[in-house]
PDB file of C-alpha atoms in Angstrom:
ATOM      1  CA  MET W1088      -3.348 -25.968  -3.494  1.00  0.00           C
ATOM      2  CA  LEU W1089      -3.137 -24.400  -6.970  1.00  0.00           C
ATOM      3  CA  ILE W1090      -1.925 -20.799  -6.878  1.00  0.00           C
ATOM      4  CA  VAL W1091      -1.703 -18.284  -9.715  1.00  0.00           C
ATOM      5  CA  VAL W1092       1.068 -15.805  -8.916  1.00  0.00           C
ATOM      6  CA  ALA W1093       0.946 -12.517 -10.844  1.00  0.00           C
ATOM      7  CA  LEU W1094       4.263 -10.646 -10.743  1.00  0.00           C
ATOM      8  CA  GLY W1095       3.566  -6.975 -11.380  1.00  0.00           C
ATOM      9  CA  GLY W1096       5.793  -4.940 -13.671  1.00  0.00           C
ATOM     10  CA  ASN W1097       6.925  -2.915 -10.668  1.00  0.00           C
ATOM     11  CA  ALA W1098       7.906  -6.124  -8.901  1.00  0.00           C
ATOM     12  CA  LEU W1099      10.290  -6.958 -11.759  1.00  0.00           C
ATOM     13  CA  LEU W1100      11.521  -3.408 -12.396  1.00  0.00           C
ATOM     14  CA  ARG W1101      11.194  -1.133  -9.382  1.00  0.00           C
ATOM     15  CA  ARG W1102      10.186   2.493  -9.685  1.00  0.00           C
ATOM     16  CA  GLY W1103      13.157   4.705 -10.513  1.00  0.00           C
ATOM     17  CA  GLU W1104      15.387   1.822 -11.587  1.00  0.00           C
ATOM     18  CA  GLY W1105      17.093   1.710 -14.958  1.00  0.00           C
ATOM     19  CA  GLN W1106      16.025  -0.840 -17.552  1.00  0.00           C
ATOM     20  CA  ASP W1107      19.481  -2.336 -17.912  1.00  0.00           C
ATOM     21  CA  PRO W1108      19.652  -6.155 -18.127  1.00  0.00           C
ATOM     22  CA  ALA W1109      21.573  -6.577 -14.870  1.00  0.00           C
ATOM     23  CA  THR W1110      18.912  -4.745 -12.835  1.00  0.00           C
ATOM     24  CA  GLN W1111      16.057  -6.707 -14.390  1.00  0.00           C
ATOM     25  CA  LEU W1112      17.847 -10.010 -13.856  1.00  0.00           C
ATOM     26  CA  ARG W1113      18.551  -9.192 -10.211  1.00  0.00           C
ATOM     27  CA  ASN W1114      14.854  -8.473  -9.590  1.00  0.00           C
ATOM     28  CA  ILE W1115      13.779 -11.607 -11.463  1.00  0.00           C
ATOM     29  CA  GLU W1116      16.034 -13.707  -9.229  1.00  0.00           C
ATOM     30  CA  VAL W1117      14.310 -12.216  -6.169  1.00  0.00           C
ATOM     31  CA  ALA W1118      10.929 -13.009  -7.740  1.00  0.00           C
ATOM     32  CA  ALA W1119      12.016 -16.563  -8.535  1.00  0.00           C
ATOM     33  CA  ALA W1120      13.023 -17.150  -4.918  1.00  0.00           C
ATOM     34  CA  ALA W1121       9.562 -16.029  -3.729  1.00  0.00           C
ATOM     35  CA  VAL W1122       7.807 -18.241  -6.288  1.00  0.00           C
ATOM     36  CA  ALA W1123      10.039 -21.197  -5.432  1.00  0.00           C
ATOM     37  CA  GLU W1124       9.085 -20.904  -1.759  1.00  0.00           C
ATOM     38  CA  LEU W1125       5.425 -21.319  -2.733  1.00  0.00           C
ATOM     39  CA  ALA W1126       6.196 -24.093  -5.220  1.00  0.00           C
ATOM     40  CA  GLU W1127       7.799 -26.199  -2.484  1.00  0.00           C
ATOM     41  CA  HIS W1128       4.333 -26.839  -1.066  1.00  0.00           C
ATOM     42  CA  HIS W1129       1.841 -25.932  -3.824  1.00  0.00           C
ATOM     43  CA  ARG W1130       1.210 -26.165  -7.539  1.00  0.00           C
ATOM     44  CA  VAL W1131       2.093 -22.784  -9.038  1.00  0.00           C
ATOM     45  CA  VAL W1132       1.331 -20.937 -12.267  1.00  0.00           C
ATOM     46  CA  VAL W1133       3.221 -17.677 -12.825  1.00  0.00           C
ATOM     47  CA  THR W1134       2.198 -14.684 -14.884  1.00  0.00           C
ATOM     48  CA  HIS W1135       3.971 -11.350 -15.084  1.00  0.00           C
ATOM     49  CA  GLY W1136       3.858  -7.744 -16.225  1.00  0.00           C
ATOM     50  CA  ASN W1137       5.797  -6.322 -19.152  1.00  0.00           C
ATOM     51  CA  GLY W1138       4.934  -2.612 -19.115  1.00  0.00           C
ATOM     52  CA  PRO W1139       8.465  -1.142 -18.903  1.00  0.00           C
ATOM     53  CA  GLN W1140       9.828  -3.636 -21.412  1.00  0.00           C
ATOM     54  CA  VAL W1141       7.127  -3.263 -24.058  1.00  0.00           C
ATOM     55  CA  GLY W1142       7.296   0.517 -23.611  1.00  0.00           C
ATOM     56  CA  MET W1143      11.018   0.443 -24.308  1.00  0.00           C
ATOM     57  CA  LEU W1144      10.523  -1.599 -27.501  1.00  0.00           C
ATOM     58  CA  ALA W1145       7.721   0.716 -28.621  1.00  0.00           C
ATOM     59  CA  ALA W1146       9.997   3.737 -28.131  1.00  0.00           C
ATOM     60  CA  GLN W1147      12.686   2.044 -30.224  1.00  0.00           C
ATOM     61  CA  ALA W1148      10.077   1.409 -32.920  1.00  0.00           C
ATOM     62  CA  ALA W1149       9.221   5.105 -32.939  1.00  0.00           C
ATOM     63  CA  ALA W1150      12.860   5.950 -33.570  1.00  0.00           C
ATOM     64  CA  HIS W1151      13.182   3.424 -36.407  1.00  0.00           C
ATOM     65  CA  PRO W1152       9.811   3.266 -38.180  1.00  0.00           C
ATOM     66  CA  GLU W1153      11.227   1.331 -41.131  1.00  0.00           C
ATOM     67  CA  ALA W1154      11.867  -1.662 -38.837  1.00  0.00           C
ATOM     68  CA  ALA W1155       8.895  -1.252 -36.491  1.00  0.00           C
ATOM     69  CA  HIS W1156       6.847  -4.292 -35.482  1.00  0.00           C
ATOM     70  CA  PRO W1157       3.164  -4.027 -34.462  1.00  0.00           C
ATOM     71  CA  LEU W1158       2.346  -3.914 -30.763  1.00  0.00           C
ATOM     72  CA  ASP W1159       1.104  -7.514 -30.557  1.00  0.00           C
ATOM     73  CA  VAL W1160       4.487  -8.721 -31.829  1.00  0.00           C
ATOM     74  CA  LEU W1161       6.299  -6.512 -29.305  1.00  0.00           C
ATOM     75  CA  GLY W1162       4.110  -8.015 -26.588  1.00  0.00           C
ATOM     76  CA  ALA W1163       5.071 -11.510 -27.731  1.00  0.00           C
ATOM     77  CA  GLU W1164       8.757 -10.532 -27.741  1.00  0.00           C
ATOM     78  CA  THR W1165       8.636  -9.304 -24.152  1.00  0.00           C
ATOM     79  CA  GLU W1166       6.534 -12.266 -23.008  1.00  0.00           C
ATOM     80  CA  GLY W1167       9.161 -14.605 -24.439  1.00  0.00           C
ATOM     81  CA  MET W1168      12.099 -12.657 -23.009  1.00  0.00           C
ATOM     82  CA  ILE W1169      10.740 -12.278 -19.467  1.00  0.00           C
ATOM     83  CA  GLY W1170       9.339 -15.816 -19.468  1.00  0.00           C
ATOM     84  CA  TYR W1171      12.766 -17.175 -20.377  1.00  0.00           C
ATOM     85  CA  LEU W1172      14.496 -15.200 -17.620  1.00  0.00           C
ATOM     86  CA  ILE W1173      11.957 -16.309 -15.000  1.00  0.00           C
ATOM     87  CA  GLU W1174      12.202 -19.923 -16.171  1.00  0.00           C
ATOM     88  CA  ARG W1175      16.003 -19.833 -15.999  1.00  0.00           C
ATOM     89  CA  ALA W1176      15.972 -18.334 -12.508  1.00  0.00           C
ATOM     90  CA  LEU W1177      13.374 -20.854 -11.287  1.00  0.00           C
ATOM     91  CA  ARG W1178      15.477 -23.767 -12.555  1.00  0.00           C
ATOM     92  CA  SER W1179      18.246 -22.620 -10.223  1.00  0.00           C
ATOM     93  CA  CYS W1180      15.805 -22.536  -7.292  1.00  0.00           C
ATOM     94  CA  LEU W1181      13.868 -25.708  -8.170  1.00  0.00           C
ATOM     95  CA  PRO W1182      16.372 -28.067  -9.795  1.00  0.00           C
ATOM     96  CA  ASN W1183      14.091 -31.096  -9.454  1.00  0.00           C
ATOM     97  CA  ARG W1184      10.924 -29.553 -10.911  1.00  0.00           C
ATOM     98  CA  GLU W1185       9.699 -29.320 -14.481  1.00  0.00           C
ATOM     99  CA  ILE W1186       9.350 -25.667 -15.553  1.00  0.00           C
ATOM    100  CA  ALA W1187       7.945 -24.303 -18.814  1.00  0.00           C
ATOM    101  CA  ALA W1188       7.346 -20.822 -20.224  1.00  0.00           C
ATOM    102  CA  LEU W1189       4.437 -20.761 -22.677  1.00  0.00           C
ATOM    103  CA  LEU W1190       3.731 -17.957 -25.135  1.00  0.00           C
ATOM    104  CA  THR W1191       0.057 -17.147 -24.582  1.00  0.00           C
ATOM    105  CA  GLN W1192      -2.607 -15.575 -26.797  1.00  0.00           C
ATOM    106  CA  VAL W1193      -5.697 -14.015 -25.251  1.00  0.00           C
ATOM    107  CA  GLN W1194      -8.842 -13.525 -27.294  1.00  0.00           C
ATOM    108  CA  VAL W1195     -10.680 -10.240 -27.055  1.00  0.00           C
ATOM    109  CA  ASP W1196     -13.982  -9.130 -28.566  1.00  0.00           C
ATOM    110  CA  ALA W1197     -13.477  -7.363 -31.889  1.00  0.00           C
ATOM    111  CA  GLN W1198     -16.425  -5.131 -30.930  1.00  0.00           C
ATOM    112  CA  ASP W1199     -15.037  -4.181 -27.507  1.00  0.00           C
ATOM    113  CA  PRO W1200     -15.658  -0.412 -27.114  1.00  0.00           C
ATOM    114  CA  ALA W1201     -12.198  -0.064 -25.570  1.00  0.00           C
ATOM    115  CA  LEU W1202     -10.658  -0.707 -28.996  1.00  0.00           C
ATOM    116  CA  SER W1203     -11.902   2.684 -30.175  1.00  0.00           C
ATOM    117  CA  ARG W1204     -10.879   4.487 -26.965  1.00  0.00           C
ATOM    118  CA  PRO W1205      -7.095   4.316 -26.458  1.00  0.00           C
ATOM    119  CA  ALA W1206      -6.398   4.935 -22.772  1.00  0.00           C
ATOM    120  CA  LYS W1207      -3.496   2.748 -21.607  1.00  0.00           C
ATOM    121  CA  PRO W1208      -0.192   4.696 -21.525  1.00  0.00           C
ATOM    122  CA  ILE W1209       2.954   2.946 -22.740  1.00  0.00           C
ATOM    123  CA  GLY W1210       6.496   4.037 -23.450  1.00  0.00           C
ATOM    124  CA  ARG W1211       8.257   7.226 -22.505  1.00  0.00           C
ATOM    125  CA  VAL W1212       7.136  10.855 -22.401  1.00  0.00           C
ATOM    126  CA  TYR W1213       7.898  12.925 -25.537  1.00  0.00           C
ATOM    127  CA  ASP W1214       8.245  16.677 -25.850  1.00  0.00           C
ATOM    128  CA  ALA W1215       5.812  18.548 -28.101  1.00  0.00           C
ATOM    129  CA  ARG W1216       8.089  18.480 -31.142  1.00  0.00           C
ATOM    130  CA  GLU W1217       8.767  14.739 -30.893  1.00  0.00           C
ATOM    131  CA  ALA W1218       5.084  14.039 -30.257  1.00  0.00           C
ATOM    132  CA  ASP W1219       4.046  15.891 -33.397  1.00  0.00           C
ATOM    133  CA  ARG W1220       6.583  13.981 -35.496  1.00  0.00           C
ATOM    134  CA  ILE W1221       5.467  10.642 -34.067  1.00  0.00           C
ATOM    135  CA  ARG W1222       1.780  11.387 -34.635  1.00  0.00           C
ATOM    136  CA  ARG W1223       2.471  12.129 -38.293  1.00  0.00           C
ATOM    137  CA  ALA W1224       4.837   9.189 -38.798  1.00  0.00           C
ATOM    138  CA  HIS W1225       2.877   6.488 -36.987  1.00  0.00           C
ATOM    139  CA  GLY W1226      -0.666   7.773 -36.485  1.00  0.00           C
ATOM    140  CA  TRP W1227      -0.342   7.075 -32.754  1.00  0.00           C
ATOM    141  CA  THR W1228      -2.633   8.624 -30.162  1.00  0.00           C
ATOM    142  CA  LEU W1229      -0.667  10.677 -27.624  1.00  0.00           C
ATOM    143  CA  CYS W1230      -2.038  12.342 -24.499  1.00  0.00           C
ATOM    144  CA  PRO W1231      -0.538  14.960 -22.174  1.00  0.00           C
ATOM    145  CA  GLU W1232       1.517  13.589 -19.297  1.00  0.00           C
ATOM    146  CA  GLY W1233       4.205  15.072 -17.065  1.00  0.00           C
ATOM    147  CA  GLY W1234       4.706  18.227 -19.110  1.00  0.00           C
ATOM    148  CA  GLY W1235       4.961  16.245 -22.354  1.00  0.00           C
ATOM    149  CA  PHE W1236       3.028  13.630 -24.300  1.00  0.00           C
ATOM    150  CA  ARG W1237       2.817   9.842 -23.991  1.00  0.00           C
ATOM    151  CA  ARG W1238       1.398   7.206 -26.291  1.00  0.00           C
ATOM    152  CA  VAL W1239      -1.895   5.602 -25.270  1.00  0.00           C
ATOM    153  CA  VAL W1240      -3.272   2.373 -26.739  1.00  0.00           C
ATOM    154  CA  PRO W1241      -6.497   0.369 -26.378  1.00  0.00           C
ATOM    155  CA  SER W1242      -6.801  -2.076 -23.487  1.00  0.00           C
ATOM    156  CA  PRO W1243      -9.697  -4.444 -24.258  1.00  0.00           C
ATOM    157  CA  GLU W1244     -11.233  -6.917 -21.826  1.00  0.00           C
ATOM    158  CA  PRO W1245      -9.656 -10.404 -21.900  1.00  0.00           C
ATOM    159  CA  ARG W1246     -12.246 -13.026 -22.888  1.00  0.00           C
ATOM    160  CA  ARG W1247     -10.497 -16.352 -23.463  1.00  0.00           C
ATOM    161  CA  ILE W1248      -7.012 -17.777 -23.038  1.00  0.00           C
ATOM    162  CA  LEU W1249      -6.348 -19.834 -26.148  1.00  0.00           C
ATOM    163  CA  GLU W1250      -3.696 -22.064 -24.549  1.00  0.00           C
ATOM    164  CA  LEU W1251      -5.700 -22.749 -21.362  1.00  0.00           C
ATOM    165  CA  GLU W1252      -5.966 -26.514 -21.934  1.00  0.00           C
ATOM    166  CA  ALA W1253      -2.256 -26.794 -22.681  1.00  0.00           C
ATOM    167  CA  ILE W1254      -1.537 -24.921 -19.429  1.00  0.00           C
ATOM    168  CA  ARG W1255      -3.901 -27.234 -17.540  1.00  0.00           C
ATOM    169  CA  ILE W1256      -2.165 -30.348 -18.910  1.00  0.00           C
ATOM    170  CA  LEU W1257       1.233 -29.027 -17.855  1.00  0.00           C
ATOM    171  CA  VAL W1258      -0.010 -28.101 -14.368  1.00  0.00           C
ATOM    172  CA  GLU W1259      -1.592 -31.525 -13.859  1.00  0.00           C
ATOM    173  CA  ALA W1260       1.741 -33.088 -14.830  1.00  0.00           C
ATOM    174  CA  GLY W1261       3.423 -31.136 -12.006  1.00  0.00           C
ATOM    175  CA  THR W1262       5.024 -28.436 -14.154  1.00  0.00           C
ATOM    176  CA  VAL W1263       5.537 -24.889 -12.898  1.00  0.00           C
ATOM    177  CA  VAL W1264       4.093 -22.893 -15.809  1.00  0.00           C
ATOM    178  CA  ILE W1265       4.950 -19.298 -16.755  1.00  0.00           C
ATOM    179  CA  CYS W1266       2.290 -17.900 -19.077  1.00  0.00           C
ATOM    180  CA  ALA W1267       0.017 -14.972 -20.041  1.00  0.00           C
ATOM    181  CA  GLY W1268       2.884 -12.524 -19.571  1.00  0.00           C
ATOM    182  CA  GLY W1269       1.902  -8.891 -19.984  1.00  0.00           C
ATOM    183  CA  GLY W1270      -1.748  -9.974 -20.108  1.00  0.00           C
ATOM    184  CA  GLY W1271      -1.014 -12.226 -23.100  1.00  0.00           C
ATOM    185  CA  VAL W1272      -0.921 -11.317 -26.782  1.00  0.00           C
ATOM    186  CA  PRO W1273      -4.295  -9.777 -27.781  1.00  0.00           C
ATOM    187  CA  VAL W1274      -5.891 -11.560 -30.731  1.00  0.00           C
ATOM    188  CA  VAL W1275      -9.261 -11.625 -32.497  1.00  0.00           C
ATOM    189  CA  VAL W1276     -10.879 -14.130 -34.847  1.00  0.00           C
ATOM    190  CA  ASN W1277     -12.950 -13.195 -37.898  1.00  0.00           C
ATOM    191  CA  ASP W1278     -16.038 -14.890 -39.330  1.00  0.00           C
ATOM    192  CA  HIS W1279     -13.829 -17.176 -41.430  1.00  0.00           C
ATOM    193  CA  GLY W1280     -11.832 -18.448 -38.452  1.00  0.00           C
ATOM    194  CA  ALA W1281      -8.689 -16.463 -39.239  1.00  0.00           C
ATOM    195  CA  TRP W1282      -6.791 -15.038 -36.255  1.00  0.00           C
ATOM    196  CA  SER W1283      -4.956 -11.717 -36.130  1.00  0.00           C
ATOM    197  CA  GLY W1284      -3.166  -9.637 -33.533  1.00  0.00           C
ATOM    198  CA  LEU W1285      -4.145  -6.172 -32.331  1.00  0.00           C
ATOM    199  CA  GLU W1286      -2.405  -2.867 -31.677  1.00  0.00           C
ATOM    200  CA  ALA W1287      -3.445  -3.096 -28.029  1.00  0.00           C
ATOM    201  CA  VAL W1288      -2.413  -4.376 -24.613  1.00  0.00           C
ATOM    202  CA  ILE W1289      -4.423  -6.420 -22.136  1.00  0.00           C
ATOM    203  CA  ASP W1290      -4.381  -5.578 -18.463  1.00  0.00           C
ATOM    204  CA  LYS W1291      -2.137  -8.190 -16.825  1.00  0.00           C
ATOM    205  CA  ASP W1292      -4.145  -8.376 -13.590  1.00  0.00           C
ATOM    206  CA  LEU W1293      -7.460  -8.977 -15.365  1.00  0.00           C
ATOM    207  CA  ALA W1294      -5.778 -11.642 -17.487  1.00  0.00           C
ATOM    208  CA  ALA W1295      -4.357 -13.259 -14.338  1.00  0.00           C
ATOM    209  CA  ALA W1296      -7.828 -13.396 -12.789  1.00  0.00           C
ATOM    210  CA  LEU W1297      -9.236 -14.941 -15.986  1.00  0.00           C
ATOM    211  CA  LEU W1298      -6.410 -17.501 -15.962  1.00  0.00           C
ATOM    212  CA  ALA W1299      -6.993 -18.353 -12.296  1.00  0.00           C
ATOM    213  CA  ARG W1300     -10.736 -18.807 -12.832  1.00  0.00           C
ATOM    214  CA  GLY W1301     -10.174 -20.902 -15.937  1.00  0.00           C
ATOM    215  CA  LEU W1302      -7.789 -23.237 -14.134  1.00  0.00           C
ATOM    216  CA  GLY W1303      -9.992 -23.477 -11.054  1.00  0.00           C
ATOM    217  CA  ALA W1304      -7.165 -22.139  -8.893  1.00  0.00           C
ATOM    218  CA  ASP W1305      -7.546 -21.973  -5.130  1.00  0.00           C
ATOM    219  CA  ALA W1306      -5.735 -18.655  -4.746  1.00  0.00           C
ATOM    220  CA  LEU W1307      -4.600 -15.644  -6.746  1.00  0.00           C
ATOM    221  CA  LEU W1308      -1.653 -13.596  -5.516  1.00  0.00           C
ATOM    222  CA  LEU W1309      -1.105 -10.168  -7.107  1.00  0.00           C
ATOM    223  CA  LEU W1310       2.429  -9.163  -6.159  1.00  0.00           C
ATOM    224  CA  THR W1311       3.890  -5.699  -6.572  1.00  0.00           C
ATOM    225  CA  ASP W1312       6.210  -3.265  -4.766  1.00  0.00           C
ATOM    226  CA  VAL W1313       3.709  -1.940  -2.209  1.00  0.00           C
ATOM    227  CA  GLU W1314       2.671  -3.547   1.063  1.00  0.00           C
ATOM    228  CA  GLY W1315      -0.991  -3.974   0.156  1.00  0.00           C
ATOM    229  CA  ILE W1316      -4.227  -2.026  -0.199  1.00  0.00           C
ATOM    230  CA  TYR W1317      -4.408   1.165   1.816  1.00  0.00           C
ATOM    231  CA  GLU W1318      -7.506   2.948   3.022  1.00  0.00           C
ATOM    232  CA  ASP W1319      -7.273   6.756   2.564  1.00  0.00           C
ATOM    233  CA  TRP W1320      -4.097   6.367   0.487  1.00  0.00           C
ATOM    234  CA  GLY W1321      -2.121   9.591   0.092  1.00  0.00           C
ATOM    235  CA  THR W1322      -3.449  11.140   3.286  1.00  0.00           C
ATOM    236  CA  PRO W1323      -2.050  11.272   6.851  1.00  0.00           C
ATOM    237  CA  ASP W1324      -4.763   8.769   7.819  1.00  0.00           C
ATOM    238  CA  ALA W1325      -3.605   6.091   5.351  1.00  0.00           C
ATOM    239  CA  ARG W1326      -4.021   2.620   6.858  1.00  0.00           C
ATOM    240  CA  LEU W1327      -3.115  -0.789   5.471  1.00  0.00           C
ATOM    241  CA  LEU W1328      -6.104  -3.085   5.107  1.00  0.00           C
ATOM    242  CA  ARG W1329      -5.079  -6.523   6.302  1.00  0.00           C
ATOM    243  CA  ARG W1330      -8.432  -7.991   5.297  1.00  0.00           C
ATOM    244  CA  ALA W1331     -11.129  -6.589   3.037  1.00  0.00           C
ATOM    245  CA  SER W1332     -14.369  -7.873   1.583  1.00  0.00           C
ATOM    246  CA  VAL W1333     -15.363  -7.715  -2.060  1.00  0.00           C
ATOM    247  CA  ASP W1334     -18.304  -5.486  -1.166  1.00  0.00           C
ATOM    248  CA  GLN W1335     -16.048  -3.093   0.770  1.00  0.00           C
ATOM    249  CA  LEU W1336     -13.524  -2.791  -2.051  1.00  0.00           C
ATOM    250  CA  ARG W1337     -16.145  -2.316  -4.763  1.00  0.00           C
ATOM    251  CA  LYS W1338     -17.410   0.749  -2.877  1.00  0.00           C
ATOM    252  CA  THR W1339     -13.950   2.331  -2.720  1.00  0.00           C
ATOM    253  CA  ALA W1340     -12.224   4.330  -5.481  1.00  0.00           C
ATOM    254  CA  PHE W1341      -8.660   3.405  -6.400  1.00  0.00           C
ATOM    255  CA  ALA W1342      -6.153   4.928  -8.821  1.00  0.00           C
ATOM    256  CA  SER W1343      -6.866   3.588 -12.308  1.00  0.00           C
ATOM    257  CA  GLY W1344      -3.204   3.339 -13.255  1.00  0.00           C
ATOM    258  CA  SER W1345      -2.015   1.405 -10.214  1.00  0.00           C
ATOM    259  CA  MET W1346      -4.178  -0.361  -7.614  1.00  0.00           C
ATOM    260  CA  ALA W1347      -7.591  -0.323  -9.339  1.00  0.00           C
ATOM    261  CA  PRO W1348      -6.884  -3.157 -11.837  1.00  0.00           C
ATOM    262  CA  LYS W1349      -5.515  -5.345  -9.030  1.00  0.00           C
ATOM    263  CA  VAL W1350      -8.555  -4.740  -6.856  1.00  0.00           C
ATOM    264  CA  ILE W1351     -10.952  -5.430  -9.735  1.00  0.00           C
ATOM    265  CA  ALA W1352      -9.092  -8.630 -10.637  1.00  0.00           C
ATOM    266  CA  ALA W1353      -8.994  -9.830  -7.040  1.00  0.00           C
ATOM    267  CA  CYS W1354     -12.704  -9.125  -6.518  1.00  0.00           C
ATOM    268  CA  ARG W1355     -13.644 -11.015  -9.680  1.00  0.00           C
ATOM    269  CA  PHE W1356     -11.681 -14.041  -8.595  1.00  0.00           C
ATOM    270  CA  VAL W1357     -12.960 -14.025  -5.014  1.00  0.00           C
ATOM    271  CA  ALA W1358     -16.559 -13.551  -6.179  1.00  0.00           C
ATOM    272  CA  ALA W1359     -16.089 -16.691  -8.305  1.00  0.00           C
ATOM    273  CA  GLY W1360     -15.139 -18.696  -5.210  1.00  0.00           C
ATOM    274  CA  GLY W1361     -11.387 -18.297  -4.684  1.00  0.00           C
ATOM    275  CA  ARG W1362      -9.275 -16.223  -2.338  1.00  0.00           C
ATOM    276  CA  ALA W1363      -6.904 -13.448  -3.334  1.00  0.00           C
ATOM    277  CA  GLY W1364      -4.080 -11.459  -1.831  1.00  0.00           C
ATOM    278  CA  ILE W1365      -2.263  -8.274  -2.810  1.00  0.00           C
ATOM    279  CA  GLY W1366       1.116  -7.244  -1.464  1.00  0.00           C
ATOM    280  CA  ARG W1367       4.869  -7.183  -1.820  1.00  0.00           C
ATOM    281  CA  LEU W1368       6.736  -9.749  -3.828  1.00  0.00           C
ATOM    282  CA  GLU W1369       8.948 -10.804  -0.941  1.00  0.00           C
ATOM    283  CA  ASP W1370       5.875 -11.424   1.268  1.00  0.00           C
ATOM    284  CA  ALA W1371       4.229 -13.954  -1.088  1.00  0.00           C
ATOM    285  CA  SER W1372       3.957 -16.854   1.361  1.00  0.00           C
ATOM    286  CA  ALA W1373       2.931 -14.584   4.241  1.00  0.00           C
ATOM    287  CA  ILE W1374       0.179 -12.983   2.126  1.00  0.00           C
ATOM    288  CA  LEU W1375      -1.245 -16.419   1.375  1.00  0.00           C
ATOM    289  CA  ASP W1376      -1.370 -17.138   5.116  1.00  0.00           C
ATOM    290  CA  GLY W1377      -2.860 -13.734   5.980  1.00  0.00           C
ATOM    291  CA  ARG W1378       0.281 -12.566   7.824  1.00  0.00           C
ATOM    292  CA  ALA W1379       1.172  -9.791   5.375  1.00  0.00           C
ATOM    293  CA  GLY W1380      -0.368  -7.737   2.584  1.00  0.00           C
ATOM    294  CA  THR W1381      -4.118  -7.573   2.067  1.00  0.00           C
ATOM    295  CA  LEU W1382      -6.293 -10.691   1.988  1.00  0.00           C
ATOM    296  CA  ILE W1383      -9.520 -10.260   0.004  1.00  0.00           C
ATOM    297  CA  LEU W1384     -12.477 -12.250   1.277  1.00  0.00           C
ATOM    298  CA  ALA W1385     -15.932 -13.052  -0.013  1.00  0.00           C
ATOM    299  CA  ASP W1386     -18.670 -10.713   1.249  1.00  0.00           C
ATOM    300  CA  ARG W1387     -19.805 -13.245   3.777  1.00  0.00           C
TER     301      ARG W1387
END
């Protein structure tokens, strides 16, 4: 079985934890152990989030505008860093397997309406004075959040993974591939065939679903720090859904900043003929077997 495993940002850096290297490495080692358990019996492709990391680099760029890199470059930096750490941890768990981390570009439509509507928050919250300075210095869009202001950037729809065939070749050779980290680096091509990066981020879950469909994967696992999809979340009647149909989930509203992208990604993949699961990182194998998390099924 070919499985695409998407490690959410909150699976690699838990809520409330500091962004120090030791904490991130400890969580990555836990993630590697879960992936290795799957890789013992299946072909595995790993993708991952990078929200906390790219937000930290963006905040550093705001403090030092003379040395600031554009957001696509920051995305590539974090994809390389996290990919390296996952690869290193997996080598300890799977000493006899080939493992490769591949920097991945994802094409988006230059006319995507999302490019003119920044909505994805990144980085830390600034007070009013800092926000005003940053707007003037960088031209960033900032929106109110938590009593302050936070940068928001465009999040266009992923259309094509440029390195898909290279990933396929590696998978067919038995390699555990780490790719499309943070949704991949967003790029566009002009009428003359020239490629350029964008000041944007791609949703990692939607990119994972696109990757899984492109590879013809059998399963997509979206792993995070919550047990699964809950019905009536945030109320006393909240109940974990062990199984849910695409039709059922598409009729239910989910929080746009947390579960909604995972549900949309899972439904897209299942509607295309696969099976998907959402749940905790440490339950990866059990989610695949339907013993933990939420298993998403076709409408039938």
